Amino acid sequence: MKIKLDDTHYLNSDEYCYWITQEVRIKSGKRTGEVDERRCSGYTRTFSEVVDSFIEKKIKAAQIEDFKKLVKTVNDLKKEVKGWKCAVERKK
């Protein structure tokens, strides 16, 4: 299964797990300007786990040195992901 979550993110699954990919534009090298798809979550057993994995990875990669910015980042990610969940549930 492959479901578009927003402009750049996709929910992928096979018979064993879920994962999220993101389309990214290549900025250097022979393929400059082309679009590639990269995994941006872990491989998980359930939709809820893949969402948690995506949020966790984004938070760990964020360059945040202020607690208020961390809270805002977490809340923004939750809002983004809740929008995906609604879109997936509507498609069922």
mmCIF file with all atom_site columns, C-alpha atoms in Angstrom:
data_model
loop_
_atom_site.group_PDB
_atom_site.id
_atom_site.type_symbol
_atom_site.label_atom_id
_atom_site.label_alt_id
_atom_site.label_comp_id
_atom_site.label_asym_id
_atom_site.label_entity_id
_atom_site.label_seq_id
_atom_site.pdbx_PDB_ins_code
_atom_site.Cartn_x
_atom_site.Cartn_y
_atom_site.Cartn_z
_atom_site.occupancy
_atom_site.B_iso_or_equiv
_atom_site.pdbx_formal_charge
_atom_site.auth_seq_id
_atom_site.auth_comp_id
_atom_site.auth_asym_id
_atom_site.auth_atom_id
_atom_site.pdbx_PDB_model_num
ATOM 1  C CA . MET A 1 1  ? 0.000   0.000  0.000   1.00 0.00 ? 1  MET A CA 1
ATOM 2  C CA . LYS A 1 2  ? 1.122   3.550  -0.654  1.00 0.00 ? 2  LYS A CA 1
ATOM 3  C CA . ILE A 1 3  ? -1.068  6.475  0.436   1.00 0.00 ? 3  ILE A CA 1
ATOM 4  C CA . LYS A 1 4  ? -0.225  10.146 -0.051  1.00 0.00 ? 4  LYS A CA 1
ATOM 5  C CA . LEU A 1 5  ? -0.392  11.904 3.333   1.00 0.00 ? 5  LEU A CA 1
ATOM 6  C CA . ASP A 1 6  ? 0.385   15.456 2.206   1.00 0.00 ? 6  ASP A CA 1
ATOM 7  C CA . ASP A 1 7  ? 2.386   17.216 -0.524  1.00 0.00 ? 7  ASP A CA 1
ATOM 8  C CA . THR A 1 8  ? 5.589   15.262 0.153   1.00 0.00 ? 8  THR A CA 1
ATOM 9  C CA . HIS A 1 9  ? 4.876   12.407 2.604   1.00 0.00 ? 9  HIS A CA 1
ATOM 10 C CA . TYR A 1 10 ? 3.598   8.882  1.885   1.00 0.00 ? 10 TYR A CA 1
ATOM 11 C CA . LEU A 1 11 ? 2.425   6.070  4.141   1.00 0.00 ? 11 LEU A CA 1
ATOM 12 C CA . ASN A 1 12 ? 3.823   2.778  2.835   1.00 0.00 ? 12 ASN A CA 1
ATOM 13 C CA . SER A 1 13 ? 3.118   -0.761 3.969   1.00 0.00 ? 13 SER A CA 1
ATOM 14 C CA . ASP A 1 14 ? 3.616   -4.364 3.059   1.00 0.00 ? 14 ASP A CA 1
ATOM 15 C CA . GLU A 1 15 ? 2.347   -7.504 4.765   1.00 0.00 ? 15 GLU A CA 1
ATOM 16 C CA . TYR A 1 16 ? 4.819   -7.012 7.633   1.00 0.00 ? 16 TYR A CA 1
ATOM 17 C CA . CYS A 1 17 ? 5.150   -3.316 8.480   1.00 0.00 ? 17 CYS A CA 1
ATOM 18 C CA . TYR A 1 18 ? 4.478   0.378  7.887   1.00 0.00 ? 18 TYR A CA 1
ATOM 19 C CA . TRP A 1 19 ? 6.935   3.174  7.085   1.00 0.00 ? 19 TRP A CA 1
ATOM 20 C CA . ILE A 1 20 ? 6.751   6.817  5.963   1.00 0.00 ? 20 ILE A CA 1
ATOM 21 C CA . THR A 1 21 ? 8.680   8.236  3.026   1.00 0.00 ? 21 THR A CA 1
ATOM 22 C CA . GLN A 1 22 ? 9.194   11.809 1.896   1.00 0.00 ? 22 GLN A CA 1
ATOM 23 C CA . GLU A 1 23 ? 9.874   13.201 -1.565  1.00 0.00 ? 23 GLU A CA 1
ATOM 24 C CA . VAL A 1 24 ? 13.027  15.329 -1.565  1.00 0.00 ? 24 VAL A CA 1
ATOM 25 C CA . ARG A 1 25 ? 14.604  17.380 -4.335  1.00 0.00 ? 25 ARG A CA 1
ATOM 26 C CA . ILE A 1 26 ? 18.265  16.499 -4.883  1.00 0.00 ? 26 ILE A CA 1
ATOM 27 C CA . LYS A 1 27 ? 20.453  19.582 -4.469  1.00 0.00 ? 27 LYS A CA 1
ATOM 28 C CA . SER A 1 28 ? 23.829  18.444 -5.811  1.00 0.00 ? 28 SER A CA 1
ATOM 29 C CA . GLY A 1 29 ? 25.549  15.893 -7.993  1.00 0.00 ? 29 GLY A CA 1
ATOM 30 C CA . LYS A 1 30 ? 24.547  14.315 -11.285 1.00 0.00 ? 30 LYS A CA 1
ATOM 31 C CA . ARG A 1 31 ? 20.879  14.162 -10.312 1.00 0.00 ? 31 ARG A CA 1
ATOM 32 C CA . THR A 1 32 ? 20.519  17.808 -9.185  1.00 0.00 ? 32 THR A CA 1
ATOM 33 C CA . GLY A 1 33 ? 16.895  18.917 -9.398  1.00 0.00 ? 33 GLY A CA 1
ATOM 34 C CA . GLU A 1 34 ? 15.433  15.422 -9.581  1.00 0.00 ? 34 GLU A CA 1
ATOM 35 C CA . VAL A 1 35 ? 12.972  14.195 -6.962  1.00 0.00 ? 35 VAL A CA 1
ATOM 36 C CA . ASP A 1 36 ? 13.854  11.160 -4.848  1.00 0.00 ? 36 ASP A CA 1
ATOM 37 C CA . GLU A 1 37 ? 11.868  9.349  -2.166  1.00 0.00 ? 37 GLU A CA 1
ATOM 38 C CA . ARG A 1 38 ? 13.519  8.729  1.211   1.00 0.00 ? 38 ARG A CA 1
ATOM 39 C CA . ARG A 1 39 ? 12.334  6.879  4.302   1.00 0.00 ? 39 ARG A CA 1
ATOM 40 C CA . CYS A 1 40 ? 11.724  9.261  7.219   1.00 0.00 ? 40 CYS A CA 1
ATOM 41 C CA . SER A 1 41 ? 10.420  6.857  9.871   1.00 0.00 ? 41 SER A CA 1
ATOM 42 C CA . GLY A 1 42 ? 11.253  3.465  11.258  1.00 0.00 ? 42 GLY A CA 1
ATOM 43 C CA . TYR A 1 43 ? 9.673   0.220  10.100  1.00 0.00 ? 43 TYR A CA 1
ATOM 44 C CA . THR A 1 44 ? 6.810   -0.527 12.497  1.00 0.00 ? 44 THR A CA 1
ATOM 45 C CA . ARG A 1 45 ? 3.918   -2.961 13.002  1.00 0.00 ? 45 ARG A CA 1
ATOM 46 C CA . THR A 1 46 ? 1.064   -0.425 13.297  1.00 0.00 ? 46 THR A CA 1
ATOM 47 C CA . PHE A 1 47 ? 0.025   2.972  11.957  1.00 0.00 ? 47 PHE A CA 1
ATOM 48 C CA . SER A 1 48 ? 0.219   4.500  15.441  1.00 0.00 ? 48 SER A CA 1
ATOM 49 C CA . GLU A 1 49 ? 3.774   3.231  15.881  1.00 0.00 ? 49 GLU A CA 1
ATOM 50 C CA . VAL A 1 50 ? 4.902   4.626  12.519  1.00 0.00 ? 50 VAL A CA 1
ATOM 51 C CA . VAL A 1 51 ? 3.484   8.039  13.454  1.00 0.00 ? 51 VAL A CA 1
ATOM 52 C CA . ASP A 1 52 ? 5.295   7.927  16.806  1.00 0.00 ? 52 ASP A CA 1
ATOM 53 C CA . SER A 1 53 ? 8.507   6.891  15.014  1.00 0.00 ? 53 SER A CA 1
ATOM 54 C CA . PHE A 1 54 ? 8.201   9.817  12.583  1.00 0.00 ? 54 PHE A CA 1
ATOM 55 C CA . ILE A 1 55 ? 7.682   12.328 15.411  1.00 0.00 ? 55 ILE A CA 1
ATOM 56 C CA . GLU A 1 56 ? 10.534  10.868 17.466  1.00 0.00 ? 56 GLU A CA 1
ATOM 57 C CA . LYS A 1 57 ? 12.951  11.027 14.522  1.00 0.00 ? 57 LYS A CA 1
ATOM 58 C CA . LYS A 1 58 ? 12.025  14.651 13.744  1.00 0.00 ? 58 LYS A CA 1
ATOM 59 C CA . ILE A 1 59 ? 12.499  15.696 17.362  1.00 0.00 ? 59 ILE A CA 1
ATOM 60 C CA . LYS A 1 60 ? 15.862  13.955 17.653  1.00 0.00 ? 60 LYS A CA 1
ATOM 61 C CA . ALA A 1 61 ? 17.104  15.625 14.467  1.00 0.00 ? 61 ALA A CA 1
ATOM 62 C CA . ALA A 1 62 ? 15.878  19.115 15.418  1.00 0.00 ? 62 ALA A CA 1
ATOM 63 C CA . GLN A 1 63 ? 18.494  21.691 16.368  1.00 0.00 ? 63 GLN A CA 1
ATOM 64 C CA . ILE A 1 64 ? 16.642  23.079 19.392  1.00 0.00 ? 64 ILE A CA 1
ATOM 65 C CA . GLU A 1 65 ? 18.283  24.634 22.438  1.00 0.00 ? 65 GLU A CA 1
ATOM 66 C CA . ASP A 1 66 ? 15.222  26.163 24.077  1.00 0.00 ? 66 ASP A CA 1
ATOM 67 C CA . PHE A 1 67 ? 12.460  24.222 25.853  1.00 0.00 ? 67 PHE A CA 1
ATOM 68 C CA . LYS A 1 68 ? 9.679   26.496 24.536  1.00 0.00 ? 68 LYS A CA 1
ATOM 69 C CA . LYS A 1 69 ? 10.846  25.860 20.964  1.00 0.00 ? 69 LYS A CA 1
ATOM 70 C CA . LEU A 1 70 ? 10.887  22.128 21.675  1.00 0.00 ? 70 LEU A CA 1
ATOM 71 C CA . VAL A 1 71 ? 7.288   22.240 22.925  1.00 0.00 ? 71 VAL A CA 1
ATOM 72 C CA . LYS A 1 72 ? 6.227   24.233 19.836  1.00 0.00 ? 72 LYS A CA 1
ATOM 73 C CA . THR A 1 73 ? 8.012   21.775 17.531  1.00 0.00 ? 73 THR A CA 1
ATOM 74 C CA . VAL A 1 74 ? 6.330   18.799 19.204  1.00 0.00 ? 74 VAL A CA 1
ATOM 75 C CA . ASN A 1 75 ? 2.902   20.434 19.002  1.00 0.00 ? 75 ASN A CA 1
ATOM 76 C CA . ASP A 1 76 ? 3.417   21.365 15.333  1.00 0.00 ? 76 ASP A CA 1
ATOM 77 C CA . LEU A 1 77 ? 4.435   17.791 14.505  1.00 0.00 ? 77 LEU A CA 1
ATOM 78 C CA . LYS A 1 78 ? 1.431   16.370 16.343  1.00 0.00 ? 78 LYS A CA 1
ATOM 79 C CA . LYS A 1 79 ? -0.869  18.707 14.422  1.00 0.00 ? 79 LYS A CA 1
ATOM 80 C CA . GLU A 1 80 ? 0.699   17.675 11.105  1.00 0.00 ? 80 GLU A CA 1
ATOM 81 C CA . VAL A 1 81 ? 0.416   13.980 11.901  1.00 0.00 ? 81 VAL A CA 1
ATOM 82 C CA . LYS A 1 82 ? -3.162  14.213 13.178  1.00 0.00 ? 82 LYS A CA 1
ATOM 83 C CA . GLY A 1 83 ? -4.053  15.652 9.781   1.00 0.00 ? 83 GLY A CA 1
ATOM 84 C CA . TRP A 1 84 ? -2.553  12.567 8.147   1.00 0.00 ? 84 TRP A CA 1
ATOM 85 C CA . LYS A 1 85 ? -4.495  10.225 10.410  1.00 0.00 ? 85 LYS A CA 1
ATOM 86 C CA . CYS A 1 86 ? -7.774  11.910 9.457   1.00 0.00 ? 86 CYS A CA 1
ATOM 87 C CA . ALA A 1 87 ? -6.886  11.671 5.760   1.00 0.00 ? 87 ALA A CA 1
ATOM 88 C CA . VAL A 1 88 ? -6.080  7.953  6.071   1.00 0.00 ? 88 VAL A CA 1
ATOM 89 C CA . GLU A 1 89 ? -9.276  7.242  8.030   1.00 0.00 ? 89 GLU A CA 1
ATOM 90 C CA . ARG A 1 90 ? -11.380 9.077  5.420   1.00 0.00 ? 90 ARG A CA 1
ATOM 91 C CA . LYS A 1 91 ? -9.908  6.887  2.655   1.00 0.00 ? 91 LYS A CA 1
ATOM 92 C CA . LYS A 1 92 ? -10.939 3.629  4.379   1.00 0.00 ? 92 LYS A CA 1
#
